[in-house]
GROMACS .gro file of C-alpha atoms in nm:
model
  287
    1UNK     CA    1   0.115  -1.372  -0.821
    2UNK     CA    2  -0.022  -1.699  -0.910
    3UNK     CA    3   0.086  -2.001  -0.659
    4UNK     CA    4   0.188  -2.314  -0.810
    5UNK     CA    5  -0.142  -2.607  -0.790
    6UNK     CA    6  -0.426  -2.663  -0.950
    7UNK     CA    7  -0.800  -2.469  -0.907
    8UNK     CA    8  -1.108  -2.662  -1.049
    9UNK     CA    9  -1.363  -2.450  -1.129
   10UNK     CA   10  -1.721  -2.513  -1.148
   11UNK     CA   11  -2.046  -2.321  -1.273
   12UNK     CA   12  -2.388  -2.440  -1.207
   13UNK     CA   13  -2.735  -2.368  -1.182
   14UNK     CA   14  -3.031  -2.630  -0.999
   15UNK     CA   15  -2.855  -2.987  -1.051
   16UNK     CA   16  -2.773  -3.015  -0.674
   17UNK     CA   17  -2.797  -3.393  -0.655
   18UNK     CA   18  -2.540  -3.426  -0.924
   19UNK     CA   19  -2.319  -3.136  -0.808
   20UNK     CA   20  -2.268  -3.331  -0.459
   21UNK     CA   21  -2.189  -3.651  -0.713
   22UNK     CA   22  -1.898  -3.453  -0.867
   23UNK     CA   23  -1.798  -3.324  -0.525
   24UNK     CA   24  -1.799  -3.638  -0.405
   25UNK     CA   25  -1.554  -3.755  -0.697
   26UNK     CA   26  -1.361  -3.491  -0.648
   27UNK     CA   27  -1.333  -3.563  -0.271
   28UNK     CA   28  -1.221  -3.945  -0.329
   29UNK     CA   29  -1.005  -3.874  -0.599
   30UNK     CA   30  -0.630  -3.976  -0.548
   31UNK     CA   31  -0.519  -3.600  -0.502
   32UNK     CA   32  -0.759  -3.318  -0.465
   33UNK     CA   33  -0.749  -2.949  -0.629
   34UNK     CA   34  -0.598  -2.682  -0.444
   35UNK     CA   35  -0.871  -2.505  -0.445
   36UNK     CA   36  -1.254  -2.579  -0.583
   37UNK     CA   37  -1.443  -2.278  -0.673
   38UNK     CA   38  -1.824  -2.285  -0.721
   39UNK     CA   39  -2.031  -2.015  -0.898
   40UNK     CA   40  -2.368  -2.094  -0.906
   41UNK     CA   41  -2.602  -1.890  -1.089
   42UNK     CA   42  -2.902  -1.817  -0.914
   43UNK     CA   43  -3.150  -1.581  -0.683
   44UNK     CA   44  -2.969  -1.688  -0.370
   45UNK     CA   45  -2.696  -1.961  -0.253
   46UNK     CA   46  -2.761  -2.325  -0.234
   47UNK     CA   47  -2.650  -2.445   0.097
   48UNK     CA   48  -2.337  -2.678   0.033
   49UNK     CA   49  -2.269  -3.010   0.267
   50UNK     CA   50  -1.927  -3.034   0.363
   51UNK     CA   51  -1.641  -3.185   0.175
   52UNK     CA   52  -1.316  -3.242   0.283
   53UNK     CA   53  -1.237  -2.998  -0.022
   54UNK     CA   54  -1.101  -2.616  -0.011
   55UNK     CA   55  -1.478  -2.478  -0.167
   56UNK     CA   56  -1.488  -2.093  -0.214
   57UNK     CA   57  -1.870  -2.033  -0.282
   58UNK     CA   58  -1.968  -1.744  -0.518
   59UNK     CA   59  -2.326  -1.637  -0.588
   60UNK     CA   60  -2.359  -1.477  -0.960
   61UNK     CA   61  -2.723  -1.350  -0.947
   62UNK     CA   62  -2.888  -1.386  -1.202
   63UNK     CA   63  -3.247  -1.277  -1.295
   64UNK     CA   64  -3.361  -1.535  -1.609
   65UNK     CA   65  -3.319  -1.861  -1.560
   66UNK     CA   66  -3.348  -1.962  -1.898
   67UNK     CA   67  -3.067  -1.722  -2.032
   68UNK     CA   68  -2.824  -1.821  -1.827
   69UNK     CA   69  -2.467  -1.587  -1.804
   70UNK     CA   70  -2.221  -1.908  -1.879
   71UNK     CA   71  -1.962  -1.737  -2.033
   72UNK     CA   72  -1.950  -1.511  -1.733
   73UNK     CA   73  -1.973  -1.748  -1.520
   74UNK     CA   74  -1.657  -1.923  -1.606
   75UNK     CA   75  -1.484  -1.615  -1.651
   76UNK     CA   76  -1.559  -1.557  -1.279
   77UNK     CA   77  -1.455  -1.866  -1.188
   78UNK     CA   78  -1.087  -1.775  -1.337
   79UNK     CA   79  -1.109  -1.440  -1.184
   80UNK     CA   80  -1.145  -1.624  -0.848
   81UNK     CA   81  -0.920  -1.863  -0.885
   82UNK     CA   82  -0.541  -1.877  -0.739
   83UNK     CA   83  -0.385  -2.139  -0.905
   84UNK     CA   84  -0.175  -2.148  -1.199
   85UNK     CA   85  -0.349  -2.431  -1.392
   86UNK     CA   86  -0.765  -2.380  -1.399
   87UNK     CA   87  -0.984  -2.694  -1.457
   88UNK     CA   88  -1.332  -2.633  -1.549
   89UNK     CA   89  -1.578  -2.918  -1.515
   90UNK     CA   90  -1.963  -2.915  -1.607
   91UNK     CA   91  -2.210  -2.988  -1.317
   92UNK     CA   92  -2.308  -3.336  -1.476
   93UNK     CA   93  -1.940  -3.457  -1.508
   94UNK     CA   94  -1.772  -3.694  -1.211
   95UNK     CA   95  -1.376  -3.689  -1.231
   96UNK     CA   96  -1.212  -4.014  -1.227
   97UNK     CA   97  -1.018  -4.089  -0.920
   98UNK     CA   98  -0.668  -4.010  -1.135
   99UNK     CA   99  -0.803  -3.715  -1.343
  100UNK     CA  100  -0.642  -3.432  -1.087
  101UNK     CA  101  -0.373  -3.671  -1.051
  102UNK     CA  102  -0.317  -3.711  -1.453
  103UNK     CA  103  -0.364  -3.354  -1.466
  104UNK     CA  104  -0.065  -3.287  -1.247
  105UNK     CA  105   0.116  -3.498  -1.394
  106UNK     CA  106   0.229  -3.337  -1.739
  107UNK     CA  107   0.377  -3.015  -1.833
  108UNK     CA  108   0.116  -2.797  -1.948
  109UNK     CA  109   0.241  -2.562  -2.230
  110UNK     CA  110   0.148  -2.222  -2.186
  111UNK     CA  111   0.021  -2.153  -2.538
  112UNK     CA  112  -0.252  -2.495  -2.590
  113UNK     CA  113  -0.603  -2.588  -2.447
  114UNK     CA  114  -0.663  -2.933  -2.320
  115UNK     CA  115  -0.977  -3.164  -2.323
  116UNK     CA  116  -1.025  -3.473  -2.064
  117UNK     CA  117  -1.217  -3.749  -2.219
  118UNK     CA  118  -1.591  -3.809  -2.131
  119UNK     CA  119  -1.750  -4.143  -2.068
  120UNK     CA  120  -2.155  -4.112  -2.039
  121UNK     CA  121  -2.373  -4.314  -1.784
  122UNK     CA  122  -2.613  -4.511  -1.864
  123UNK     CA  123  -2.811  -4.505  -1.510
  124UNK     CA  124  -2.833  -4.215  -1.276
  125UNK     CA  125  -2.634  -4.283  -0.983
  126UNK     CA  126  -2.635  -4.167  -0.552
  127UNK     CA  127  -2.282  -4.248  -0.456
  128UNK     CA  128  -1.922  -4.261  -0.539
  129UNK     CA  129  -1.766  -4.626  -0.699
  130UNK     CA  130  -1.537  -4.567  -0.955
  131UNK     CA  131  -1.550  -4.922  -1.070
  132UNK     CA  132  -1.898  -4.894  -1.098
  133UNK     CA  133  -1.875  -4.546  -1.281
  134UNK     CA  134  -1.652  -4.716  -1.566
  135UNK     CA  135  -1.889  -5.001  -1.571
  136UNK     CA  136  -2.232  -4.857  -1.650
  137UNK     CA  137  -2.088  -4.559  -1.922
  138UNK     CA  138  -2.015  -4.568  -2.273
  139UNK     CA  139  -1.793  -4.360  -2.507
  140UNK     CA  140  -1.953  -4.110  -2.745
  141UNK     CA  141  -1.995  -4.313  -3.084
  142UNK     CA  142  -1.858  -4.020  -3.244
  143UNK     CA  143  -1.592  -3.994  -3.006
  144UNK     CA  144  -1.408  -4.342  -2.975
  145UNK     CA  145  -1.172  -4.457  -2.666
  146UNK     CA  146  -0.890  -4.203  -2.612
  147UNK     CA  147  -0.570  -4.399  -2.545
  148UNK     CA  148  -0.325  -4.131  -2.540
  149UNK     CA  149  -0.281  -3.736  -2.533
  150UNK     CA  150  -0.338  -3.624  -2.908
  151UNK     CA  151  -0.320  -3.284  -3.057
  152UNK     CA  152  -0.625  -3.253  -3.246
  153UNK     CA  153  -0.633  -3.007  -3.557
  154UNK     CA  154  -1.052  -2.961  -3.550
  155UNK     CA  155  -1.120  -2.665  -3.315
  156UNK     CA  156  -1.464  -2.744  -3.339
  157UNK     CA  157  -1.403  -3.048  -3.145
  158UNK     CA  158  -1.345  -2.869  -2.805
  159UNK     CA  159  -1.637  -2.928  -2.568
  160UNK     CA  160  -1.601  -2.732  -2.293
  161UNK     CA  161  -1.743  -2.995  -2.019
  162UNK     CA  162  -1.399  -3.112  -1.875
  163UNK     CA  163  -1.093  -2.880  -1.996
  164UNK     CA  164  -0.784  -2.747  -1.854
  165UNK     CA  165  -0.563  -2.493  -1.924
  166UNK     CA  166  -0.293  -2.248  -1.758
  167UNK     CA  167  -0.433  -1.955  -1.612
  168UNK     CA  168  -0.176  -1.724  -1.841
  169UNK     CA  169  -0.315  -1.861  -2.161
  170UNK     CA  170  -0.688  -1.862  -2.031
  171UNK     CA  171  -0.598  -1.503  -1.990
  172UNK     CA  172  -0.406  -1.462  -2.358
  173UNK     CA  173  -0.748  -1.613  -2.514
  174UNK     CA  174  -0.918  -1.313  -2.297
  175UNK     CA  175  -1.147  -1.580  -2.155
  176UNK     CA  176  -1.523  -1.614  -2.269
  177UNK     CA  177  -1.691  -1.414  -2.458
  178UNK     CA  178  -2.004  -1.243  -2.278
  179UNK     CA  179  -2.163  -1.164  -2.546
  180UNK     CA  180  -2.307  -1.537  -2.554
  181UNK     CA  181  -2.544  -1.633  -2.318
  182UNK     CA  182  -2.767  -1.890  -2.223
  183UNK     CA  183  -2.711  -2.252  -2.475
  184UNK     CA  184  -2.469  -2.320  -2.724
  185UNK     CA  185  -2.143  -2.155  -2.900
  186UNK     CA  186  -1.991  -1.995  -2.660
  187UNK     CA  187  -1.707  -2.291  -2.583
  188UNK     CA  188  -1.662  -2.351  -3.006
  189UNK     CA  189  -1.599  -1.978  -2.998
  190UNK     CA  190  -1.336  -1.987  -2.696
  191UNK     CA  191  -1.177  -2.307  -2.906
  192UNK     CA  192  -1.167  -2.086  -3.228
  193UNK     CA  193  -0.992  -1.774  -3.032
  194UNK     CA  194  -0.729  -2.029  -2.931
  195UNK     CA  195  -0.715  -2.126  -3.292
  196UNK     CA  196  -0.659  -1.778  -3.397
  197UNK     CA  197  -0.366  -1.750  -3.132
  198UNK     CA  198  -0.170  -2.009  -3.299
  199UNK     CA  199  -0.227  -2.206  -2.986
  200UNK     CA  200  -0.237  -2.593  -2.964
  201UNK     CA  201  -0.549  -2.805  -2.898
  202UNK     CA  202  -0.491  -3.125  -2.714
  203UNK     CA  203  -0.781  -3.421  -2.607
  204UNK     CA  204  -0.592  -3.664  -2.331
  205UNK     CA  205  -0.762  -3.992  -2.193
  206UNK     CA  206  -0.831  -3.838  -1.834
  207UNK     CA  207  -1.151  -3.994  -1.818
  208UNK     CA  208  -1.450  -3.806  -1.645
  209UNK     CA  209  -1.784  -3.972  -1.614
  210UNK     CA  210  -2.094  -3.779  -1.765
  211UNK     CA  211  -2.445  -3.786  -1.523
  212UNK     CA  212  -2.765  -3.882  -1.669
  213UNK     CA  213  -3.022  -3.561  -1.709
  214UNK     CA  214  -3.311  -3.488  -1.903
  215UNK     CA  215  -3.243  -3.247  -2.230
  216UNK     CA  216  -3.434  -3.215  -2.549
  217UNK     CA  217  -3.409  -3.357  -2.877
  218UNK     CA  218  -3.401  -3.099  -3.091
  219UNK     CA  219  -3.295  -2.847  -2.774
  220UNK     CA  220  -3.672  -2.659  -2.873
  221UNK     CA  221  -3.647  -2.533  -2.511
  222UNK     CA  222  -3.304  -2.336  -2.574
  223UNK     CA  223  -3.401  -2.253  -2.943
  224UNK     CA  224  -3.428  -1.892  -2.854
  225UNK     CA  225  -3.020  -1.833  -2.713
  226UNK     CA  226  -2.912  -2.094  -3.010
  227UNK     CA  227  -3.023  -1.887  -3.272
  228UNK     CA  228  -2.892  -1.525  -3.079
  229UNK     CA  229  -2.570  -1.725  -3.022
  230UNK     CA  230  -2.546  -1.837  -3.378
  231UNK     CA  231  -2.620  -1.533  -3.524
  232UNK     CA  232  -2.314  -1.361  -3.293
  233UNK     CA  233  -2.072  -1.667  -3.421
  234UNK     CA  234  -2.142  -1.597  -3.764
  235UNK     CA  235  -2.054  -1.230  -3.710
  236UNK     CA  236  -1.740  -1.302  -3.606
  237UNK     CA  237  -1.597  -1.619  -3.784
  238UNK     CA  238  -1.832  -1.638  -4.123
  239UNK     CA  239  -1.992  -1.977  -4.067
  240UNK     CA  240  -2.252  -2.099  -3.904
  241UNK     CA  241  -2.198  -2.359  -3.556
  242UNK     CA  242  -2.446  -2.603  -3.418
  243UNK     CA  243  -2.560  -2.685  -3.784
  244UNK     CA  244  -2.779  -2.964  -3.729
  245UNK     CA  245  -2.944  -2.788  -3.441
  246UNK     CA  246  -3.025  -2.505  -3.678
  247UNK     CA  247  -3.126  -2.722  -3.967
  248UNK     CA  248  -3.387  -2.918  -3.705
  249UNK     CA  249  -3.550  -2.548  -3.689
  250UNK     CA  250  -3.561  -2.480  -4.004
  251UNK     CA  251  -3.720  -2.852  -4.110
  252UNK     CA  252  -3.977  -2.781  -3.844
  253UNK     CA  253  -4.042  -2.425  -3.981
  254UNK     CA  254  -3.943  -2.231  -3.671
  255UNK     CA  255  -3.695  -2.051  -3.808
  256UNK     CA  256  -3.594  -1.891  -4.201
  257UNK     CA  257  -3.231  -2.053  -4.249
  258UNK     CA  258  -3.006  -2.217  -4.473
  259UNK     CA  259  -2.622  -2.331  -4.443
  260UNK     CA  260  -2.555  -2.051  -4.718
  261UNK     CA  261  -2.688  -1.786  -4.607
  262UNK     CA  262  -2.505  -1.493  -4.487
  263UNK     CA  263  -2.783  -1.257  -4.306
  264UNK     CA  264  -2.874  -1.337  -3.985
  265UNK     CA  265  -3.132  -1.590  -3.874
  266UNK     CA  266  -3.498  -1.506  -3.861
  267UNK     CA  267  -3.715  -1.625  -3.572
  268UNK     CA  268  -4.050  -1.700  -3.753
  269UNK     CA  269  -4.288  -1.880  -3.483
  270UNK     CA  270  -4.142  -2.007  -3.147
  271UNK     CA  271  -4.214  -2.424  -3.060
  272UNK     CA  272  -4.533  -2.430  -2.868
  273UNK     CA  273  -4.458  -2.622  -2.486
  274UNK     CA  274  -4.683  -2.909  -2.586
  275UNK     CA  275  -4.386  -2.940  -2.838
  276UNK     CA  276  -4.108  -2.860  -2.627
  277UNK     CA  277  -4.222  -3.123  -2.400
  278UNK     CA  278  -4.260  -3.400  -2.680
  279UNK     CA  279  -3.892  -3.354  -2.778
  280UNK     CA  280  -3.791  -3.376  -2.392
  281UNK     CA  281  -3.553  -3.709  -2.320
  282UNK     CA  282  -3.538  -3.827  -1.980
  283UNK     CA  283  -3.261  -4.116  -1.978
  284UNK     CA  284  -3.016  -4.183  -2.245
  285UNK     CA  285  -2.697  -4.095  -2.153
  286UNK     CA  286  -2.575  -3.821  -2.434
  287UNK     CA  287  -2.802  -3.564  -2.639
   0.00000   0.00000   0.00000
């Protein structure tokens, strides 16, 4: 029987120094979670500092680092969890001091997926000031300020860095699917499930605050789970996602594919790391 609160759920893998930034948002915010459950995807646990949070610390081992089981991951997180309402927050994203607080605050329906709002930093940061926090990030040009809740009718706009949800229609939706693993798809997918439900989609202002970390432009380094995970989408809904990651590929000849096509994507020479490091971007705030 689920207990009436709210469990925040959180996957990660390396990003320590940013994990005890969210932790320490979490901790400061004006209510905390009921519970905060951690699955971090490695060889062995990180040792955690203490919080004055309820952490329940799960290892998900994993043996590829560069394939890693996200899906999974969050789907243990929910398995874990105890509460009737499950937040899931990326690694690199810092709750504002009213997001559990905002969260609480509305009537969830059971039958609609929710979206906080991210604002991106534009300098790395080693401590908790909120003022600060809204000072130094920016909105998303293609996502303007959010000044109320808004049901949005583009499923592909679901992100799955800060989202909340009850635990009965996380469970409807039948969670992630594990069949993607390692970069990209696997949230769009989990929107487009919801979709197929009849359920709503909603994006609400509750701010969270996006860390600074390096990521490539085009992701070269991930180019091998994009284009398994694409090729899985397209199975199942008969169009292609991440379109401009796949059309970066196939400019620079790395892989055989065109928006029309209906066969699966071809691999046809893999970026070399001399490449992989050339796209690699150290400090702007969003990819």
């Amino acid at each position: 029987m689920r207990r009436p609160g709210i469990s925040t759920i959180i996957i990660f893998h390396g990003r320590f120094q940013h994990l005890l930034m969210l932790l320490s948002g979490l901790e400061q915010g004006n209510i905390i979670p009921n519970e905060v459950i951690l699955i971090e995807m490695d060889v062995e646990k990180s040792i955690i500092p203490n919080f004055e949070l309820p952490i329940n610390h799960i290892l998900l081992p994993i043996s590829n680092s560069s394939n890693l089981p996200i899906a999974e991951a969050r789907n243990l997180g929910a398995i874990w969890s105890k509460f009737e309402i499950l937040t899931f927050l990326d690694v690199d994203c810092i709750p504002s001091k009213e997001y559990i607080s905002e969260i609480t605050n509305i009537k969830l329906k059971n039958n609609a997926i929710y979206m906080g709002y991210p604002k991106y930093l534009e300098v790395p940061i080693n401590e908790i000031d909120f003022d600060f926090l809204s000072e130094k990030s920016i909105y998303h040009p293609l996502r303007p300020n959010q000044e109320c809740i808004r049901k949005i009718d583009d499923y592909g706009m679901f992100w799955s860095l800060t989202f909340f949800l009850n635990y009965k229609t996380f469970s409807a939706i039948d969670g992630f699917d594990t069949l993607y693993s390692g970069y990209g798809a696997e949230d769009t997918d989990f929107a487009f499930k919801a979709q197929a439900l009849n359920m709503d989609f909603y994006i609400t202002p509750f701010k969270v605050y996006h860390q600074q970390h390096s990521f490539c432009r085009p992701p070269l380094n991930s180019m091998r789970a994009i284009v398994k995970n694409s090729n899985h989408f397209y199975k199942k809904w008969q169009f292609w996602p991440m379109e401009n990651y796949l059309r970066d590929f196939a400019d620079r000849e790395l892989i055989s594919w065109n928006r029309k096509q209906t066969k699966p994507i071809e691999v046809m020479k893999h970026p070399s790391k001399s490449e992989i490091e050339n796209s690699r971007i150290l400090d702007e705030p969003y990819a």
